[in-house]
Coordinates of C-alpha atoms and ligand atoms in Angstrom, one line a residue:
M1 CA 4.9 -24.4 -19.1
K2 CA 3.1 -27.7 -19.5
K3 CA -0.7 -27.7 -19.5
K4 CA -0.9 -29.6 -16.2
D5 CA 1.3 -26.9 -14.6
L6 CA -1.1 -24.2 -15.4
R7 CA -3.0 -22.9 -12.4
S8 CA -6.3 -23.0 -14.3
H9 CA -5.7 -26.8 -14.8
E10 CA -6.7 -27.1 -11.1
W11 CA -10.2 -26.0 -12.2
F12 CA -10.7 -26.8 -15.9
G13 CA -8.5 -29.9 -16.1
R14 CA -10.4 -31.7 -13.3
E15 CA -12.4 -34.9 -13.7
G16 CA -15.5 -36.0 -12.0
K17 CA -18.0 -33.7 -10.2
M18 CA -15.7 -30.7 -9.7
G19 CA -14.6 -30.7 -13.4
F20 CA -18.2 -30.8 -14.4
I21 CA -19.0 -27.9 -12.2
Y22 CA -16.1 -25.7 -13.2
R23 CA -16.7 -26.3 -16.9
S24 CA -20.4 -26.7 -17.3
W25 CA -21.5 -23.3 -16.1
M26 CA -18.8 -21.6 -18.2
R27 CA -20.2 -23.3 -21.3
N28 CA -23.4 -21.2 -21.1
Q29 CA -21.3 -18.5 -22.6
G30 CA -20.8 -20.6 -25.7
I31 CA -17.4 -22.0 -25.1
P32 CA -16.4 -25.0 -27.2
D33 CA -14.5 -28.0 -25.8
D34 CA -11.1 -26.6 -26.8
G35 CA -11.6 -23.6 -24.5
F36 CA -10.8 -26.1 -21.7
D37 CA -8.0 -27.9 -23.5
G38 CA -5.3 -26.5 -21.2
R39 CA -4.6 -23.2 -22.9
P40 CA -3.6 -20.3 -20.6
V41 CA -6.6 -18.6 -19.1
I42 CA -6.1 -14.9 -19.1
G43 CA -8.2 -12.6 -16.9
I44 CA -8.9 -9.2 -18.2
C45 CA -9.4 -7.1 -15.1
N46 CA -11.5 -4.3 -16.2
T47 CA -12.1 -1.0 -14.3
W48 CA -14.7 0.1 -16.8
S49 CA -17.5 2.1 -15.4
E50 CA -19.7 4.9 -16.7
L51 CA -19.1 6.5 -13.3
T52 CA -15.4 6.6 -14.1
P53 CA -15.5 8.7 -17.2
C54 CA -11.8 8.3 -17.8
N55 CA -12.3 4.6 -18.2
A56 CA -15.6 4.6 -20.0
H57 CA -14.0 3.3 -23.2
F58 CA -12.6 0.2 -21.6
R59 CA -15.2 -2.3 -23.0
E60 CA -13.8 -1.5 -26.5
L61 CA -10.2 -1.7 -25.2
A62 CA -10.9 -5.1 -23.6
E63 CA -12.0 -6.4 -27.0
S64 CA -8.6 -5.5 -28.4
V65 CA -6.9 -7.3 -25.5
K66 CA -9.1 -10.4 -26.1
K67 CA -8.2 -10.4 -29.8
G68 CA -4.5 -10.5 -28.8
V69 CA -5.1 -13.3 -26.2
L70 CA -6.9 -15.4 -28.8
E71 CA -4.3 -14.8 -31.4
A72 CA -1.7 -16.1 -29.1
G73 CA -3.6 -19.2 -28.1
G74 CA -5.0 -18.1 -24.8
F75 CA -8.5 -18.1 -23.4
P76 CA -9.6 -14.6 -22.3
L77 CA -12.1 -14.0 -19.6
E78 CA -13.0 -10.4 -18.7
F79 CA -14.2 -9.5 -15.3
P80 CA -15.0 -6.2 -13.5
I81 CA -13.6 -4.9 -10.3
T82 CA -14.5 -1.8 -8.3
S83 CA -13.8 1.3 -10.4
L84 CA -12.9 4.5 -8.8
G85 CA -13.9 7.7 -10.6
E86 CA -11.8 10.6 -9.3
T87 CA -14.2 13.3 -10.2
M88 CA -17.3 11.6 -8.8
M89 CA -16.6 9.8 -5.6
R90 CA -17.2 11.4 -2.2
P91 CA -15.5 12.1 0.1
T92 CA -12.5 11.1 -2.1
A93 CA -11.7 8.2 -4.4
M94 CA -8.5 7.6 -2.4
L95 CA -10.6 6.4 0.5
F96 CA -11.6 3.4 -1.7
R97 CA -8.2 2.7 -3.3
N98 CA -7.4 -0.1 -0.7
L99 CA -11.0 -1.5 -1.0
A100 CA -10.6 -1.8 -4.8
S101 CA -7.2 -3.4 -4.3
M102 CA -8.8 -6.0 -2.1
D103 CA -11.4 -6.6 -4.8
A104 CA -8.7 -7.1 -7.4
E105 CA -6.6 -9.3 -5.2
E106 CA -9.4 -11.6 -4.0
T107 CA -11.1 -11.9 -7.5
I108 CA -7.8 -12.8 -9.2
R109 CA -6.8 -15.3 -6.6
A110 CA -10.2 -17.0 -6.3
N111 CA -10.6 -17.7 -10.0
P112 CA -8.9 -20.0 -12.5
L113 CA -6.5 -17.5 -14.0
D114 CA -3.0 -18.1 -15.2
G115 CA -2.2 -14.5 -16.2
V116 CA -3.9 -11.1 -15.9
V117 CA -4.2 -8.0 -17.9
L118 CA -5.1 -4.9 -15.8
L119 CA -7.1 -2.2 -17.6
C120 CA -6.5 1.0 -15.8
G121 CA -6.8 4.7 -16.4
C122 CA -8.2 7.1 -13.9
D123 CA -6.0 8.0 -11.0
K124 CA -6.8 5.4 -8.4
T125 CA -7.7 2.6 -10.8
T126 CA -4.0 1.9 -11.6
P127 CA -2.5 1.7 -8.1
S128 CA -5.5 -0.2 -6.7
A129 CA -5.5 -2.9 -9.4
L130 CA -1.7 -3.2 -9.4
M131 CA -1.6 -3.4 -5.5
G132 CA -4.2 -6.2 -5.5
A133 CA -2.5 -8.1 -8.4
A134 CA 0.9 -7.7 -6.8
S135 CA -0.4 -9.5 -3.7
V136 CA -1.3 -12.5 -5.8
N137 CA 1.8 -12.3 -8.0
L138 CA 0.7 -14.0 -11.2
P139 CA 2.1 -13.0 -14.6
T140 CA 0.5 -9.6 -15.1
I141 CA 0.6 -6.8 -17.6
V142 CA -1.0 -3.4 -17.4
V143 CA -2.8 -1.7 -20.2
S144 CA -3.5 2.0 -19.5
G145 CA -6.4 3.6 -21.2
G146 CA -4.6 6.6 -22.5
P147 CA -5.1 10.4 -22.1
M148 CA -7.8 12.5 -23.6
L149 CA -6.9 14.7 -26.6
N150 CA -5.8 18.2 -25.7
G151 CA -8.6 20.5 -24.4
K152 CA -9.2 23.4 -26.7
Y153 CA -10.5 26.8 -25.6
Q154 CA -10.5 30.1 -27.5
G155 CA -7.9 28.8 -29.9
G156 CA -5.5 27.5 -27.3
D157 CA -4.8 24.3 -25.4
I158 CA -6.2 23.7 -22.0
G159 CA -5.4 20.9 -19.6
S160 CA -7.5 18.8 -17.4
G161 CA -7.5 19.9 -13.8
T162 CA -4.8 22.5 -14.1
H163 CA -7.0 24.8 -16.0
V164 CA -10.0 24.1 -13.7
F165 CA -7.9 25.5 -10.8
K166 CA -6.7 28.4 -12.9
F167 CA -10.2 29.2 -14.3
S168 CA -12.0 28.9 -11.0
E169 CA -9.4 31.4 -9.4
D170 CA -9.9 33.7 -12.4
L171 CA -13.7 33.5 -11.9
R172 CA -13.4 34.3 -8.2
A173 CA -11.0 37.2 -9.0
G174 CA -13.4 38.5 -11.5
K175 CA -11.1 37.9 -14.5
M176 CA -13.4 35.4 -16.2
S177 CA -17.2 35.6 -16.7
P178 CA -19.5 32.8 -15.7
R179 CA -20.3 32.4 -19.4
Q180 CA -16.6 31.9 -20.3
F181 CA -16.3 29.5 -17.4
A182 CA -19.2 27.4 -18.8
M183 CA -17.6 27.5 -22.3
A184 CA -14.3 26.2 -20.9
E185 CA -16.1 23.4 -19.1
A186 CA -17.5 22.2 -22.4
C187 CA -14.1 22.4 -24.2
M188 CA -11.9 20.6 -21.7
S189 CA -12.8 17.0 -22.0
R190 CA -13.4 16.4 -25.7
S191 CA -12.5 12.7 -26.2
Q192 CA -12.4 9.5 -24.3
G193 CA -9.5 9.0 -21.9
H194 CA -8.0 10.2 -18.7
C195 CA -6.7 13.7 -17.7
M196 CA -4.2 14.8 -20.4
T197 CA -2.0 16.9 -18.1
M198 CA 0.9 15.2 -16.3
G199 CA -1.6 14.6 -13.5
T200 CA -1.9 11.5 -11.4
A201 CA -3.4 9.3 -14.2
S202 CA -0.6 10.2 -16.7
T203 CA 1.9 9.8 -13.8
M204 CA 0.6 6.4 -13.1
A205 CA 0.8 5.4 -16.8
C206 CA 4.4 6.6 -16.8
M207 CA 5.1 4.8 -13.6
I208 CA 3.9 1.4 -14.9
E209 CA 6.1 1.9 -18.0
A210 CA 9.1 2.9 -15.8
L211 CA 8.5 -0.1 -13.6
G212 CA 8.4 -2.3 -16.7
M213 CA 4.9 -3.5 -16.1
T214 CA 3.6 -2.6 -19.6
L215 CA 4.7 -2.7 -23.1
P216 CA 7.2 0.1 -23.9
G217 CA 5.9 3.3 -25.4
G218 CA 2.3 2.9 -24.1
A219 CA 2.0 5.6 -21.5
A220 CA 1.3 8.6 -23.8
I221 CA -0.7 7.1 -26.6
P222 CA -4.0 9.1 -26.7
A223 CA -7.1 7.1 -25.8
A224 CA -8.7 8.1 -29.1
D225 CA -5.7 7.1 -31.2
S226 CA -6.0 3.8 -33.0
R227 CA -2.6 2.8 -31.8
R228 CA -4.0 2.6 -28.3
K229 CA -6.1 -0.4 -29.5
V230 CA -3.0 -1.9 -31.1
F231 CA -1.1 -1.5 -27.8
A232 CA -3.9 -3.3 -26.0
Q233 CA -4.0 -6.1 -28.6
L234 CA -0.2 -6.6 -28.4
A235 CA -0.5 -6.7 -24.6
G236 CA -3.1 -9.5 -25.0
R237 CA -0.6 -11.5 -27.1
R238 CA 2.2 -10.9 -24.8
I239 CA 0.5 -12.0 -21.6
V240 CA 0.1 -15.5 -23.0
E241 CA 3.9 -15.6 -23.5
M242 CA 4.4 -14.2 -20.0
V243 CA 2.4 -17.1 -18.6
E244 CA 4.5 -19.6 -20.7
E245 CA 7.7 -17.9 -19.3
D246 CA 6.2 -17.7 -15.8
L247 CA 7.2 -14.0 -15.7
K248 CA 5.6 -12.8 -12.5
I249 CA 5.1 -9.3 -11.0
S250 CA 7.8 -9.9 -8.4
D251 CA 10.2 -10.7 -11.3
I252 CA 9.6 -7.2 -12.7
I253 CA 8.8 -5.0 -9.7
T254 CA 12.2 -5.2 -7.9
R255 CA 14.0 -2.6 -5.8
E256 CA 15.8 -1.5 -9.0
A257 CA 12.5 -1.1 -10.9
V258 CA 11.0 0.9 -8.1
E259 CA 14.1 3.2 -8.0
N260 CA 13.7 3.6 -11.8
A261 CA 10.1 4.7 -11.3
I262 CA 11.2 7.4 -8.8
V263 CA 13.8 8.8 -11.2
V264 CA 11.5 8.8 -14.2
N265 CA 8.7 10.5 -12.2
A266 CA 11.1 13.3 -11.4
G267 CA 12.1 13.5 -15.1
V268 CA 8.5 13.8 -16.2
G269 CA 7.4 16.2 -13.4
G270 CA 4.9 13.6 -12.2
S271 CA 2.3 13.9 -9.4
T272 CA 3.1 13.9 -5.7
N273 CA 0.6 11.1 -5.5
L274 CA 3.2 8.8 -7.0
V275 CA 4.9 8.8 -3.6
I276 CA 2.0 7.3 -1.8
H277 CA 1.0 4.8 -4.6
L278 CA 4.5 3.6 -5.4
T279 CA 5.2 3.0 -1.7
A280 CA 2.0 1.0 -1.4
I281 CA 2.7 -1.1 -4.6
A282 CA 6.3 -1.8 -3.5
G283 CA 5.0 -2.8 -0.1
R284 CA 2.8 -5.5 -1.7
V285 CA 5.8 -7.2 -3.4
G286 CA 8.0 -6.8 -0.3
V287 CA 10.2 -4.0 -1.6
K288 CA 10.7 -1.6 1.2
I289 CA 11.1 2.0 0.2
E290 CA 11.4 4.9 2.6
L291 CA 10.1 8.4 2.0
D292 CA 13.6 9.7 1.9
D293 CA 14.3 7.5 -1.1
F294 CA 12.1 9.8 -3.2
D295 CA 14.3 12.7 -2.3
K296 CA 17.6 10.9 -2.4
L297 CA 16.9 9.4 -5.8
G298 CA 14.6 11.9 -7.4
S299 CA 15.3 15.4 -6.2
K300 CA 18.5 16.0 -8.2
V301 CA 16.9 14.6 -11.4
P302 CA 16.3 17.3 -14.0
L303 CA 12.8 18.0 -15.3
L304 CA 12.7 16.9 -19.0
V305 CA 9.1 16.9 -19.9
N306 CA 7.5 20.3 -20.5
L307 CA 3.9 19.4 -19.6
L308 CA 1.3 21.0 -17.4
P309 CA 1.2 21.5 -14.5
S310 CA 5.0 22.0 -14.3
G311 CA 5.4 23.1 -18.0
K312 CA 3.1 24.1 -20.9
Y313 CA 2.3 21.1 -23.1
L314 CA -0.1 18.1 -22.8
M315 CA 0.1 14.3 -23.2
E316 CA -0.9 14.4 -26.8
D317 CA 2.1 16.6 -27.5
F318 CA 4.3 14.2 -25.4
Y319 CA 3.2 11.3 -27.5
Y320 CA 4.0 13.0 -30.8
A321 CA 7.4 14.1 -29.4
G322 CA 8.3 10.5 -28.8
G323 CA 6.8 9.7 -25.4
L324 CA 8.3 8.1 -22.3
P325 CA 11.0 6.0 -24.1
V326 CA 12.7 9.2 -25.1
V327 CA 12.7 10.3 -21.4
I328 CA 14.0 6.9 -20.2
N329 CA 16.7 7.0 -22.8
E330 CA 17.7 10.5 -21.8
L331 CA 17.9 9.5 -18.1
R332 CA 19.6 6.1 -18.8
N333 CA 22.7 7.0 -16.8
M334 CA 20.6 7.4 -13.7
L335 CA 18.6 4.3 -14.2
H336 CA 19.0 0.5 -13.8
V337 CA 18.6 -0.2 -17.4
N338 CA 19.3 -3.9 -17.2
V339 CA 16.0 -4.6 -15.4
M340 CA 13.6 -7.1 -17.0
T341 CA 10.3 -5.7 -18.3
A342 CA 7.0 -7.1 -19.3
N343 CA 8.0 -7.7 -23.0
G344 CA 10.8 -10.0 -21.9
K345 CA 13.5 -7.4 -22.8
S346 CA 15.6 -5.1 -20.7
M347 CA 14.7 -1.5 -20.3
A348 CA 18.0 -0.7 -22.3
E349 CA 16.8 -2.8 -25.2
N350 CA 13.4 -1.2 -25.1
V351 CA 14.7 2.4 -25.5
A352 CA 17.6 1.7 -27.8
E353 CA 16.1 3.1 -30.9
T354 CA 14.1 6.1 -29.6
E355 CA 14.0 9.4 -31.3
C356 CA 12.8 12.8 -30.1
F357 CA 10.7 14.8 -32.5
N358 CA 10.2 17.9 -30.4
R359 CA 12.8 19.1 -28.0
D360 CA 10.6 21.8 -26.7
V361 CA 8.3 19.1 -25.3
I362 CA 11.0 16.6 -24.2
A363 CA 14.3 18.4 -23.2
T364 CA 17.7 16.9 -22.9
V365 CA 19.6 16.2 -19.6
E366 CA 22.1 18.8 -20.8
K367 CA 19.5 21.5 -21.3
P368 CA 16.5 20.5 -19.1
V369 CA 13.2 22.4 -18.5
Q370 CA 14.4 22.8 -14.9
E371 CA 17.3 21.5 -12.9
A372 CA 16.8 19.3 -9.9
A373 CA 13.0 19.3 -10.0
G374 CA 12.0 16.0 -8.3
I375 CA 10.0 15.7 -5.1
A376 CA 11.7 17.1 -2.0
V377 CA 11.1 15.5 1.4
L378 CA 10.9 17.9 4.3
R379 CA 11.4 17.2 8.0
G380 CA 11.2 19.2 11.2
N381 CA 9.1 19.4 14.3
L382 CA 6.0 20.0 12.1
A383 CA 6.5 16.8 10.2
K384 CA 8.5 14.3 12.2
N385 CA 7.9 11.5 9.8
G386 CA 8.2 13.7 6.8
A387 CA 6.2 15.8 4.3
I388 CA 6.7 16.5 0.6
I389 CA 6.7 19.3 -1.9
K390 CA 7.0 19.4 -5.6
P391 CA 9.4 22.2 -6.4
S392 CA 8.7 22.1 -10.2
A393 CA 5.1 23.1 -9.6
A394 CA 5.9 25.7 -6.9
T395 CA 7.0 29.3 -6.9
Q396 CA 10.8 29.5 -6.6
S397 CA 10.7 32.7 -4.5
L398 CA 8.7 30.9 -1.8
M399 CA 11.0 27.9 -1.5
V400 CA 12.6 29.7 1.5
H401 CA 9.9 31.4 3.5
K402 CA 8.8 32.4 7.0
G403 CA 5.3 33.4 7.7
K404 CA 2.5 33.5 10.3
A405 CA 0.1 30.6 10.3
V406 CA -3.5 31.1 9.4
V407 CA -5.1 27.9 10.6
F408 CA -8.2 26.1 9.3
E409 CA -9.2 23.3 11.6
N410 CA -10.8 21.2 8.9
I411 CA -12.1 21.5 5.4
K412 CA -15.5 22.7 6.6
D413 CA -13.8 25.5 8.5
F414 CA -11.7 26.3 5.4
H415 CA -14.7 26.7 3.2
A416 CA -16.6 28.7 5.8
R417 CA -13.9 31.3 6.3
V418 CA -11.5 31.4 3.3
D419 CA -13.4 34.2 1.6
D420 CA -14.4 36.1 4.7
P421 CA -13.2 39.7 4.2
M422 CA -12.4 39.8 7.9
L423 CA -9.9 36.9 7.7
E424 CA -6.6 38.1 8.9
I425 CA -4.3 37.0 6.1
D426 CA -1.8 38.5 3.7
S427 CA 0.5 37.1 1.0
D428 CA 3.2 36.3 3.5
S429 CA 1.0 34.2 5.7
V430 CA 1.2 30.4 5.7
M431 CA -2.1 28.7 5.2
V432 CA -2.5 25.6 7.4
L433 CA -5.2 23.0 6.9
K434 CA -5.7 20.2 9.5
N435 CA -7.7 17.0 9.6
V436 CA -7.4 16.1 5.9
G437 CA -5.1 13.1 6.3
P438 CA -5.7 9.4 5.9
K439 CA -7.7 9.0 9.1
G440 CA -8.8 12.6 9.5
Y441 CA -10.7 13.3 6.3
P442 CA -11.0 10.2 6.0
G443 CA -9.2 9.1 2.9
M444 CA -6.6 11.9 2.6
A445 CA -8.4 14.1 0.1
E446 CA -6.9 16.2 -2.6
V447 CA -7.5 19.5 -0.9
G448 CA -3.9 20.4 0.0
N449 CA -3.7 23.0 -2.7
M450 CA -6.4 25.0 -1.0
P451 CA -7.6 27.9 -3.1
L452 CA -6.3 31.3 -2.1
P453 CA -8.6 33.7 -0.3
K454 CA -10.5 35.9 -2.7
K455 CA -9.1 39.1 -1.3
I456 CA -5.5 37.8 -1.9
L457 CA -6.4 36.8 -5.5
Q458 CA -7.8 40.3 -6.1
Q459 CA -4.4 41.7 -5.3
G460 CA -3.0 39.7 -8.2
I461 CA -1.2 37.2 -5.9
T462 CA -1.3 33.7 -7.4
D463 CA 0.6 31.6 -4.8
M464 CA 1.2 31.3 -1.1
V465 CA 2.8 28.7 1.1
R466 CA 0.2 26.1 2.1
I467 CA 0.6 23.2 4.5
S468 CA -1.6 20.2 5.2
D469 CA -1.7 16.5 5.9
G470 CA -3.8 16.0 2.7
R471 CA -2.8 15.4 -0.9
M472 CA -3.1 17.5 -4.0
S473 CA -4.3 16.6 -7.4
G474 CA -1.5 15.7 -9.8
T475 CA -2.8 18.5 -12.1
A476 CA -2.4 21.1 -9.4
F477 CA 0.4 23.6 -8.7
G478 CA 1.6 25.9 -6.1
T479 CA 4.0 26.1 -3.1
V480 CA 2.1 23.4 -1.3
V481 CA 3.5 21.2 1.4
L482 CA 1.6 17.9 1.5
H483 CA 1.4 14.5 3.3
V484 CA 2.5 15.9 6.6
S485 CA 3.1 12.9 8.8
P486 CA 2.0 12.1 11.4
E487 CA -1.3 13.6 10.5
S488 CA -3.2 16.0 12.8
A489 CA -6.1 13.5 13.5
I490 CA -3.7 11.3 15.4
G491 CA -2.1 14.2 17.3
G492 CA 0.8 15.1 15.0
T493 CA 2.4 18.5 15.6
L494 CA 0.2 19.9 12.8
A495 CA -2.7 19.6 15.2
L496 CA -1.0 22.0 17.6
V497 CA -0.5 24.9 15.2
E498 CA -2.3 28.1 16.2
N499 CA -3.0 31.3 14.4
G500 CA 0.0 33.6 14.4
D501 CA 2.6 30.9 15.0
M502 CA 5.7 31.4 12.9
I503 CA 6.3 28.6 10.4
E504 CA 9.6 28.2 8.5
L505 CA 9.8 26.5 5.1
D506 CA 13.3 25.9 3.8
V507 CA 13.2 23.6 0.8
P508 CA 16.9 23.7 0.0
N509 CA 17.6 22.6 3.6
R510 CA 14.6 20.3 3.6
K511 CA 13.2 22.0 6.7
L512 CA 9.7 22.5 7.9
H513 CA 9.7 24.1 11.3
L514 CA 7.1 25.4 13.7
D515 CA 8.7 28.1 15.7
V516 CA 7.0 27.3 19.1
D517 CA 9.1 25.9 21.9
E518 CA 8.8 22.4 23.1
S519 CA 7.2 23.2 26.5
E520 CA 4.4 25.2 24.8
L521 CA 3.9 22.4 22.3
A522 CA 3.7 19.9 25.2
R523 CA 1.1 22.1 26.9
R524 CA -1.0 22.3 23.7
S525 CA -0.7 18.6 23.2
T526 CA -2.1 17.9 26.7
A527 CA -5.0 20.3 26.1
L528 CA -5.7 18.9 22.7
S529 CA -9.3 17.7 22.7
Q530 CA -9.9 14.3 21.2
T531 CA -12.2 14.7 18.3
D532 CA -14.8 11.9 18.4
G533 CA -14.9 12.0 14.6
E534 CA -17.9 11.0 12.6
S535 CA -19.1 7.5 13.7
A536 CA -17.9 5.2 11.0
R537 CA -19.1 1.7 10.1
G538 CA -18.4 -0.9 7.4
Y539 CA -15.5 -0.4 5.1
V540 CA -14.8 3.2 6.3
K541 CA -14.4 1.9 9.9
L542 CA -12.1 -0.8 8.7
Y543 CA -10.1 1.8 6.8
I544 CA -9.8 4.3 9.7
D545 CA -8.8 1.5 12.1
H546 CA -6.1 0.1 9.8
V547 CA -4.9 2.7 7.4
Q548 CA -1.2 3.6 7.7
Q549 CA 0.2 7.1 7.5
A550 CA 1.1 8.8 4.3
D551 CA 4.9 8.1 4.5
Q552 CA 4.1 4.4 4.6
G553 CA 1.9 4.6 1.5
A554 CA -1.5 4.8 3.3
D555 CA -2.1 1.1 2.7
M556 CA -3.9 -0.8 5.4
D557 CA -1.6 -2.6 7.8
F558 CA -3.0 -6.0 7.1
L559 CA -2.7 -5.6 3.3
V560 CA 1.0 -5.0 3.1
G561 CA 2.8 -8.0 1.5
K562 CA 1.7 -10.8 -0.7
S563 CA 0.2 -14.2 -0.1
G564 CA 0.5 -15.6 -3.6
S565 CA -2.0 -17.3 -5.8
Y566 CA -2.5 -20.8 -4.3
V567 CA -5.9 -21.6 -2.9
P568 CA -5.9 -25.1 -1.3
K569 CA -9.7 -25.6 -0.9
D570 CA -12.4 -26.4 -3.4
N571 CA -15.6 -24.5 -3.3
H572 CA -17.9 -27.5 -3.1
Ligands
FES1 FE1 -9.8 10.6 -14.1 FE2 -8.2 12.8 -13.9 S1 -10.2 12.5 -13.3 S2 -7.7 10.8 -14.6

């Protein structure tokens, strides 16, 4: 690409007043003349924040990217965008995913950038940054921040999130003391990085690698491993070449790449959150995927990666076993391996020389951890636009189940009554939680894996069928039906369920049925009182007014698609 063809030339290559303005203020950072000599300007889009502990090491990582950009002859400029800390943000970080995507999109488009490196880690920071960048469609590469080292407690490994759910149930059942619980808290997060289970952050890191949006082999490198810095530095070098090659996001995220990401997610036992994020990302580049594609392409795929919450190991073990390239190589017959990836090579070339060092961590297709473990899409009168379940994290004996509904109207009602000794519930009941969807919560919180009632836990029961229009943490497990669409807050059938109604879950036949006849449902629907909801303003109002349902990726209707990088107007 010639200098004058670079997008940044529109700013830094200008003469007269505008050139003066664009360059002069930048010079206060100590930039010599040759910073503006027409070299590619690379934006380092940083989701660093001390309020996002999983991304708190990103300033250091950005330095490695810069080193690589400079080595390759580019001009790196780091900038912040809204960072979403999963463990901190109320009511849920998901409420702000679309906001952060708007921040990424507008910041990238408005500035003199030729290429972008996205630094992402914690759950929502990856989809938000990639959604925004995809709507601009410049040459872009993603650098994930890497997982934490394995948690260690009483001589064994413990995993982010997954063990929080387990320990808190043990505490409530009286199997763990408050002192042990406090000790576990101090042992779990012992290095920089994101959740080290196959939770949503690790799933997102695998997704970007399966999409081809990062350098191969990066997903599993622990954040604390020096090779994470090398990975960042090499990405810095590569993005300069990508600008020269004009290799844009839409050249990489194609229909085939999206299908690859679905298949790989099934193989790694990835989070249910991938469904919603991948749908939204694909929507930004104009690739249309349906909810049923996840089932069609993923549900028959064997589970190869033996990681919590579906298995027993953690991301550190995954890396030492060979990481994602081994999984991709195993699954190659189910993948479009000729797709172009960020390093300029095909996926087939990238995984040609992989080697597995631990078959207990990464299994083979012939002898998988579990057969046909990908996400299943359920339909029926209770979820006319679909709902999902992750069989690999569920109890097999509950995959076909009929039980009476125990209904919680909202999350407040759930917390108020779940441990009430008078609650009429037994292990065959089906727990139903309403009003936790995109508009209802708002933000579609990760509360779908609602904790079991104390009196059930005390009977030694560890799983029950649970249904909601919310999401669940990628680190969670259980027979949990999620993302029910349409959600109850807009009058979906879920809103009509009453205590004692029979509900039928039949995962093999993809069925989710409320055993109440149509005339009774119509009567209930007419009687349904319209919740006024909390009065919203600002971004939350915008979100509630425009967010789409879960099966469409919960993006805002006016954000779907891309408008490119061209900005015709000067700022002065
Ligand atoms: Fe940040 Fe899990 S809380 S990745």
